[in-house]
Coordinates of C-alpha atoms in Angstrom, one line a residue:
M29 CA -41.2 96.3 -80.8
Q30 CA -38.2 95.1 -78.6
P31 CA -37.2 97.8 -77.4
L32 CA -41.4 98.7 -77.0
W33 CA -42.0 95.7 -75.0
L34 CA -39.5 96.4 -72.7
L35 CA -39.8 99.1 -72.1
A36 CA -43.5 97.8 -70.9
A37 CA -42.2 95.4 -68.6
L38 CA -39.3 97.7 -67.0
L39 CA -42.1 100.9 -66.1
A40 CA -44.0 97.8 -63.9
L41 CA -40.8 99.0 -60.5
G42 CA -41.8 101.6 -60.4
Q43 CA -45.2 101.4 -58.7
A44 CA -43.7 101.3 -54.9
L45 CA -45.4 104.4 -53.6
P46 CA -45.1 107.2 -52.3
F47 CA -41.9 106.9 -53.7
E48 CA -41.2 108.9 -56.7
Q49 CA -38.9 106.9 -58.8
K50 CA -38.8 106.9 -62.9
G51 CA -39.2 104.0 -65.5
F52 CA -36.5 101.5 -64.9
W53 CA -35.4 102.5 -68.3
D54 CA -35.2 106.0 -68.1
F55 CA -33.6 106.1 -65.0
A56 CA -30.8 103.9 -66.7
L57 CA -30.0 105.8 -70.0
D58 CA -30.2 109.2 -67.2
D59 CA -27.3 107.5 -65.3
G60 CA -25.1 106.8 -68.7
L61 CA -26.2 103.2 -68.6
F62 CA -26.6 102.5 -72.5
M63 CA -24.9 105.6 -74.4
N64 CA -24.6 106.2 -77.8
D65 CA -22.7 106.0 -81.0
E66 CA -20.7 108.8 -80.4
E67 CA -20.4 108.7 -76.5
A68 CA -19.1 105.1 -76.3
S69 CA -15.9 106.5 -79.5
G70 CA -15.2 108.5 -76.8
V71 CA -16.1 111.7 -77.9
D72 CA -16.7 114.6 -76.2
S73 CA -18.5 112.3 -73.7
T74 CA -19.7 114.3 -70.1
S75 CA -21.4 111.6 -69.2
G76 CA -18.4 109.6 -66.3
A77 CA -20.1 107.0 -67.3
P78 CA -17.0 104.2 -68.5
D79 CA -17.0 103.3 -72.6
M80 CA -18.3 99.8 -71.5
D81 CA -16.7 98.7 -74.8
S82 CA -13.6 99.8 -74.7
V83 CA -13.4 97.7 -71.4
T84 CA -15.0 94.0 -72.0
P85 CA -16.2 92.4 -75.2
T86 CA -19.4 92.4 -76.8
Y87 CA -21.2 88.9 -75.4
S88 CA -24.6 89.2 -77.2
A89 CA -25.3 85.4 -78.9
I90 CA -25.1 84.8 -75.2
C91 CA -28.7 84.8 -73.8
P92 CA -30.8 82.4 -71.4
F93 CA -32.7 80.6 -73.0
G94 CA -36.6 82.0 -72.7
C95 CA -35.3 85.2 -71.7
H96 CA -34.4 88.6 -74.4
C97 CA -31.9 90.2 -74.8
H98 CA -31.3 93.5 -75.8
L99 CA -28.9 96.1 -75.2
R100 CA -27.2 94.7 -72.3
V101 CA -30.4 94.4 -70.5
V102 CA -31.5 90.5 -69.8
Q103 CA -35.2 90.9 -69.0
C104 CA -35.7 86.6 -67.9
S105 CA -39.0 87.2 -65.2
D106 CA -42.6 85.9 -65.7
L107 CA -40.7 82.1 -66.8
G108 CA -41.4 80.6 -63.6
L109 CA -37.1 80.2 -62.3
K110 CA -36.4 78.5 -60.2
N111 CA -32.5 78.9 -60.7
V112 CA -30.3 82.3 -61.5
P113 CA -30.4 81.0 -64.7
K114 CA -26.8 80.4 -66.4
E115 CA -24.9 81.5 -69.6
I116 CA -25.2 85.3 -68.7
S117 CA -23.0 86.9 -70.9
P118 CA -20.2 89.0 -68.8
D119 CA -21.7 92.6 -69.8
T120 CA -24.5 92.5 -68.3
T121 CA -25.8 96.0 -66.6
L122 CA -29.4 94.9 -66.5
L123 CA -30.3 91.8 -65.0
D124 CA -34.4 91.5 -64.6
L125 CA -35.5 88.5 -62.5
Q126 CA -39.2 89.1 -61.8
N127 CA -41.6 87.3 -60.7
N128 CA -40.7 84.4 -60.3
D129 CA -40.1 81.0 -58.2
I130 CA -36.4 81.3 -56.3
S131 CA -36.3 81.3 -53.2
E132 CA -32.9 80.3 -52.4
L133 CA -29.4 82.8 -54.0
R134 CA -26.6 80.6 -54.4
K135 CA -22.6 82.1 -53.7
D136 CA -22.4 81.5 -57.7
D137 CA -25.3 82.4 -58.9
F138 CA -24.2 85.6 -60.8
K139 CA -20.8 84.9 -60.8
G140 CA -18.8 87.2 -63.5
L141 CA -21.4 90.3 -63.6
Q142 CA -18.8 92.8 -62.9
H143 CA -20.7 95.4 -64.7
L144 CA -23.9 94.2 -63.6
Y145 CA -25.2 97.9 -62.6
A146 CA -28.9 96.8 -61.5
L147 CA -30.6 93.4 -60.9
V148 CA -34.3 93.1 -60.2
L149 CA -35.8 90.0 -57.9
V150 CA -39.6 91.1 -56.7
N151 CA -42.1 89.4 -56.8
N152 CA -39.8 85.7 -56.1
K153 CA -39.8 82.8 -53.1
I154 CA -36.9 84.2 -52.0
S155 CA -36.0 83.0 -48.3
K156 CA -32.3 82.2 -49.2
I157 CA -29.0 84.6 -49.7
H158 CA -25.5 82.5 -49.3
E159 CA -22.9 85.6 -48.0
K160 CA -21.1 85.8 -51.0
A161 CA -23.8 85.3 -53.5
F162 CA -23.6 89.2 -54.1
S163 CA -20.0 89.1 -54.4
P164 CA -18.9 89.4 -58.0
L165 CA -20.8 92.2 -58.2
R166 CA -18.7 95.3 -57.4
K167 CA -20.0 98.1 -59.7
L168 CA -24.5 96.6 -58.9
Q169 CA -26.4 100.7 -57.4
K170 CA -29.8 99.2 -57.7
L171 CA -30.9 96.8 -56.2
Y172 CA -34.4 96.1 -56.2
I173 CA -35.1 92.2 -53.7
S174 CA -39.2 93.8 -53.2
K175 CA -41.8 91.1 -52.2
N176 CA -40.1 87.5 -51.3
H177 CA -39.8 85.9 -47.8
L178 CA -36.6 87.1 -46.7
V179 CA -37.0 87.1 -42.8
E180 CA -33.4 89.8 -42.1
I181 CA -31.2 92.0 -44.8
P182 CA -28.9 90.3 -47.0
P183 CA -25.4 90.0 -45.5
N184 CA -22.8 92.1 -47.8
L185 CA -24.6 94.2 -49.7
P186 CA -21.9 95.1 -52.1
S187 CA -20.2 98.8 -51.7
S188 CA -21.4 100.4 -54.6
L189 CA -25.2 100.7 -53.7
V190 CA -26.9 102.9 -54.2
E191 CA -30.5 102.4 -53.7
L192 CA -32.1 99.2 -51.6
R193 CA -35.9 98.3 -52.3
I194 CA -36.4 95.6 -50.3
H195 CA -40.1 96.1 -49.2
D196 CA -43.5 94.5 -48.2
N197 CA -40.9 91.2 -46.6
R198 CA -40.6 89.8 -43.3
I199 CA -37.9 91.3 -42.2
R200 CA -38.3 92.4 -37.9
K201 CA -35.1 93.8 -36.9
V202 CA -32.6 95.5 -38.0
P203 CA -28.9 95.5 -36.4
K204 CA -25.9 96.9 -36.0
G205 CA -23.5 96.0 -38.7
V206 CA -26.1 95.4 -41.5
F207 CA -25.0 98.3 -43.7
S208 CA -21.9 98.6 -42.8
G209 CA -19.0 100.1 -45.9
L210 CA -22.3 101.4 -47.7
R211 CA -21.0 104.9 -48.1
N212 CA -22.7 105.5 -51.3
M213 CA -26.2 104.4 -50.4
N214 CA -28.6 106.7 -50.7
C215 CA -32.3 104.6 -50.7
I216 CA -34.1 102.4 -49.1
E217 CA -37.2 101.2 -49.2
M218 CA -38.1 99.0 -46.1
G219 CA -42.0 99.3 -46.2
G220 CA -44.5 96.6 -46.0
N221 CA -42.3 94.7 -42.9
P222 CA -43.5 93.5 -39.5
L223 CA -40.9 96.0 -38.2
E224 CA -41.3 97.5 -34.3
N225 CA -39.0 100.1 -33.5
S226 CA -37.9 98.0 -30.8
G227 CA -36.7 95.6 -33.8
F228 CA -33.8 98.6 -34.9
E229 CA -31.1 98.0 -32.3
P230 CA -29.2 101.1 -32.1
G231 CA -26.2 102.2 -34.4
A232 CA -28.1 100.2 -36.7
F233 CA -27.6 102.7 -39.7
D234 CA -24.0 104.5 -39.0
G235 CA -22.0 105.6 -41.7
L236 CA -25.7 105.9 -43.6
K237 CA -26.3 108.7 -45.7
L238 CA -29.3 108.1 -46.4
N239 CA -31.7 111.2 -48.9
Y240 CA -34.3 108.7 -48.5
L241 CA -36.7 106.5 -46.0
R242 CA -39.2 104.8 -46.0
I243 CA -40.6 102.6 -43.3
S244 CA -43.6 102.6 -44.1
E245 CA -46.5 99.6 -43.2
A246 CA -45.1 98.5 -40.3
K247 CA -45.6 98.1 -36.9
L248 CA -44.0 101.4 -36.1
T249 CA -45.7 102.6 -32.4
G250 CA -43.0 106.0 -32.2
I251 CA -40.5 108.6 -34.5
P252 CA -36.9 105.7 -34.6
K253 CA -34.6 108.3 -33.1
D254 CA -32.1 106.6 -34.9
L255 CA -32.5 107.4 -38.7
P256 CA -29.6 108.2 -40.7
E257 CA -29.4 112.5 -39.9
T258 CA -28.8 113.2 -43.6
L259 CA -32.1 112.3 -44.2
N260 CA -34.7 114.8 -46.7
E261 CA -37.9 111.9 -46.4
L262 CA -38.9 109.5 -44.2
H263 CA -41.7 108.3 -44.9
L264 CA -43.7 106.2 -42.2
D265 CA -47.7 107.1 -43.6
H266 CA -50.1 104.1 -42.4
N267 CA -47.4 102.8 -38.9
K268 CA -49.2 103.1 -35.1
I269 CA -47.6 105.8 -34.6
Q270 CA -49.7 108.3 -31.7
A271 CA -48.4 111.4 -31.2
I272 CA -45.2 113.1 -31.6
E273 CA -42.7 114.2 -28.7
L274 CA -40.4 116.7 -29.2
E275 CA -37.2 115.3 -29.3
D276 CA -38.4 112.6 -32.0
L277 CA -37.4 114.6 -35.0
L278 CA -34.2 116.5 -33.4
R279 CA -31.9 115.0 -35.3
Y280 CA -33.6 115.2 -38.6
S281 CA -33.0 118.5 -39.8
K282 CA -32.4 118.2 -42.7
L283 CA -35.4 117.5 -43.9
Y284 CA -38.0 118.8 -46.0
R285 CA -40.9 116.0 -47.4
L286 CA -42.1 114.7 -43.9
G287 CA -44.8 111.8 -44.6
L288 CA -46.2 110.9 -41.3
G289 CA -50.7 110.2 -43.2
H290 CA -52.4 106.7 -41.9
N291 CA -51.0 107.2 -38.5
Q292 CA -53.0 107.8 -35.0
I293 CA -50.9 111.0 -34.5
R294 CA -53.3 112.5 -31.4
M295 CA -51.3 115.1 -30.3
I296 CA -48.0 116.9 -31.2
E297 CA -46.1 119.0 -28.9
N298 CA -45.6 122.6 -29.2
G299 CA -42.0 123.1 -30.1
S300 CA -41.0 119.6 -32.0
L301 CA -41.6 121.3 -35.5
S302 CA -38.8 123.8 -34.9
F303 CA -36.3 121.2 -35.2
L304 CA -37.5 120.9 -39.2
P305 CA -36.1 124.7 -41.2
T306 CA -36.0 123.5 -44.1
L307 CA -39.7 120.8 -44.3
R308 CA -41.6 122.3 -47.4
E309 CA -44.2 119.0 -47.3
L310 CA -45.4 118.0 -44.7
H311 CA -48.5 114.7 -44.5
L312 CA -50.0 114.6 -42.1
N313 CA -54.0 113.3 -43.3
N314 CA -55.3 110.2 -42.1
N315 CA -54.2 110.7 -38.1
K316 CA -56.6 111.8 -35.3
L317 CA -55.7 115.6 -35.1
S318 CA -57.9 117.8 -33.0
R319 CA -56.4 120.9 -33.6
V320 CA -53.9 121.9 -36.1
P321 CA -50.0 121.7 -35.1
A322 CA -48.7 124.6 -33.8
G323 CA -45.3 125.5 -35.1
L324 CA -46.2 125.8 -39.1
P325 CA -46.1 129.7 -38.9
D326 CA -42.2 129.6 -37.4
L327 CA -41.3 126.7 -41.1
K328 CA -40.6 129.8 -42.9
L329 CA -40.2 127.4 -46.4
L330 CA -42.9 125.3 -46.1
Q331 CA -45.3 125.0 -49.3
V332 CA -47.6 122.0 -49.2
V333 CA -49.8 121.2 -45.9
Y334 CA -51.6 118.1 -45.8
L335 CA -54.5 117.7 -42.5
H336 CA -57.8 115.6 -44.9
S337 CA -59.3 113.5 -42.7
N338 CA -58.2 114.0 -39.4
N339 CA -60.3 115.4 -35.9
I340 CA -60.4 119.7 -36.6
T341 CA -62.9 121.8 -35.8
K342 CA -61.0 125.0 -35.7
V343 CA -59.5 127.1 -37.3
G344 CA -57.3 130.0 -36.2
V345 CA -56.7 133.1 -38.6
N346 CA -53.1 132.8 -37.3
D347 CA -52.7 128.9 -38.2
F348 CA -51.1 128.5 -41.0
C349 CA -48.8 132.3 -41.6
P350 CA -46.7 134.1 -39.7
M351 CA -48.0 137.8 -38.8
G352 CA -46.9 140.2 -40.4
F353 CA -45.8 140.6 -43.5
G354 CA -42.7 139.1 -45.3
V355 CA -41.1 137.1 -42.9
K356 CA -43.1 134.0 -45.2
R357 CA -39.6 132.4 -47.7
A358 CA -42.6 131.0 -49.3
Y359 CA -45.7 131.3 -49.0
Y360 CA -48.1 127.8 -50.3
N361 CA -49.5 126.1 -52.8
G362 CA -51.0 123.1 -51.7
I363 CA -53.6 122.7 -47.7
S364 CA -55.7 120.0 -47.7
L365 CA -58.1 120.6 -44.6
F366 CA -60.9 118.4 -46.3
H367 CA -63.1 115.3 -44.7
N368 CA -62.6 117.4 -41.0
P369 CA -65.3 118.8 -38.3
V370 CA -64.3 122.0 -39.6
P371 CA -67.6 124.7 -40.2
Y372 CA -65.4 126.9 -43.0
W373 CA -67.3 129.8 -43.7
E374 CA -66.4 130.3 -40.2
V375 CA -62.2 130.7 -40.7
Q376 CA -61.4 134.2 -41.7
P377 CA -60.4 134.4 -45.4
A378 CA -57.1 135.7 -43.7
T379 CA -56.2 132.7 -42.3
F380 CA -54.4 131.9 -45.7
R381 CA -53.5 135.1 -47.4
C382 CA -49.7 133.8 -47.2
V383 CA -51.4 130.6 -49.8
T384 CA -50.6 131.7 -53.8
D385 CA -54.0 130.7 -55.1
R386 CA -57.5 129.8 -53.4
L387 CA -56.9 126.1 -55.0
A388 CA -54.4 125.8 -53.7
I389 CA -56.8 125.2 -49.9
Q390 CA -59.3 122.4 -49.7
F391 CA -61.9 122.0 -47.4
G392 CA -65.0 120.3 -46.3
N393 CA -66.8 117.2 -47.3
Y394 CA -67.0 116.3 -44.3
K395 CA -69.1 112.4 -43.3
K396 CA -69.4 111.8 -39.9

């Protein structure tokens, strides 16, 4: 029963939508965090993960009071803790401290936890972090510190870090150099902070090779121009962006998913989407667009377009599909146009000649 209980508790980590993260237990297994007996023996192991049993002794008898410890997972959530508990086993790989009352991370709070892979500090009251608090965590790859009282990005993050979730804090500024040395960082979730465009210092993301970045529910009025050019996914939904100008997306040619829903976008300048040749999914729902953005037929890999809940009054026969046949490399499997004042009975059937199935088109249900 204990593994099932742990599974239910750890699945709570996947609530930061729209980022599609698997349950914590699942990714731990995928990444080789917990190995079966055959892998631990070193026989025919292909995971690439170190044999932890051969490197360090097992401290199964060590478990902080009130916590639950199993398979190198130390689960201390929902205990009203004021501080990081002591007597944490040195071979711990996952430490869950979410939903407590911790307000500060001190210098030696994680001393000796050199094998820690994932640290969960979600929903505490953390406002202060010692500059050397994370120094012992030489193998830390996942840091979840969302829903706290932080006013700045923590200093001296471990160079091994791959994923940082720091959304729903009080961060207003991202200074240059704060991510220095984080060559392995792949994913940052920093939505829900009162960040304005001016809060990003030039070069704030220098050196990062991110795949995923989310800065939603902030105070952005435009698309930031100095984000990592390696991005495959960029989510800027629930901001105050009013327009997409010609060169706003010039830097982001590797994007395959762009989220701009729930903004105030009225205008997308002609040619601005031409810088996104690999784009597969575009979210422009819940804006103030009066027409379908120009340039969609030229995006040969585009498959999903969300345009619902705008002010679009007309859909032209060539708004989505290129003229002629055999030009588009991937057909659409989703186009949403509902909650727009479009007289859908006037839209020509040929408008959707490059859609896989008519059920992929969502129309109607407009109410003033």
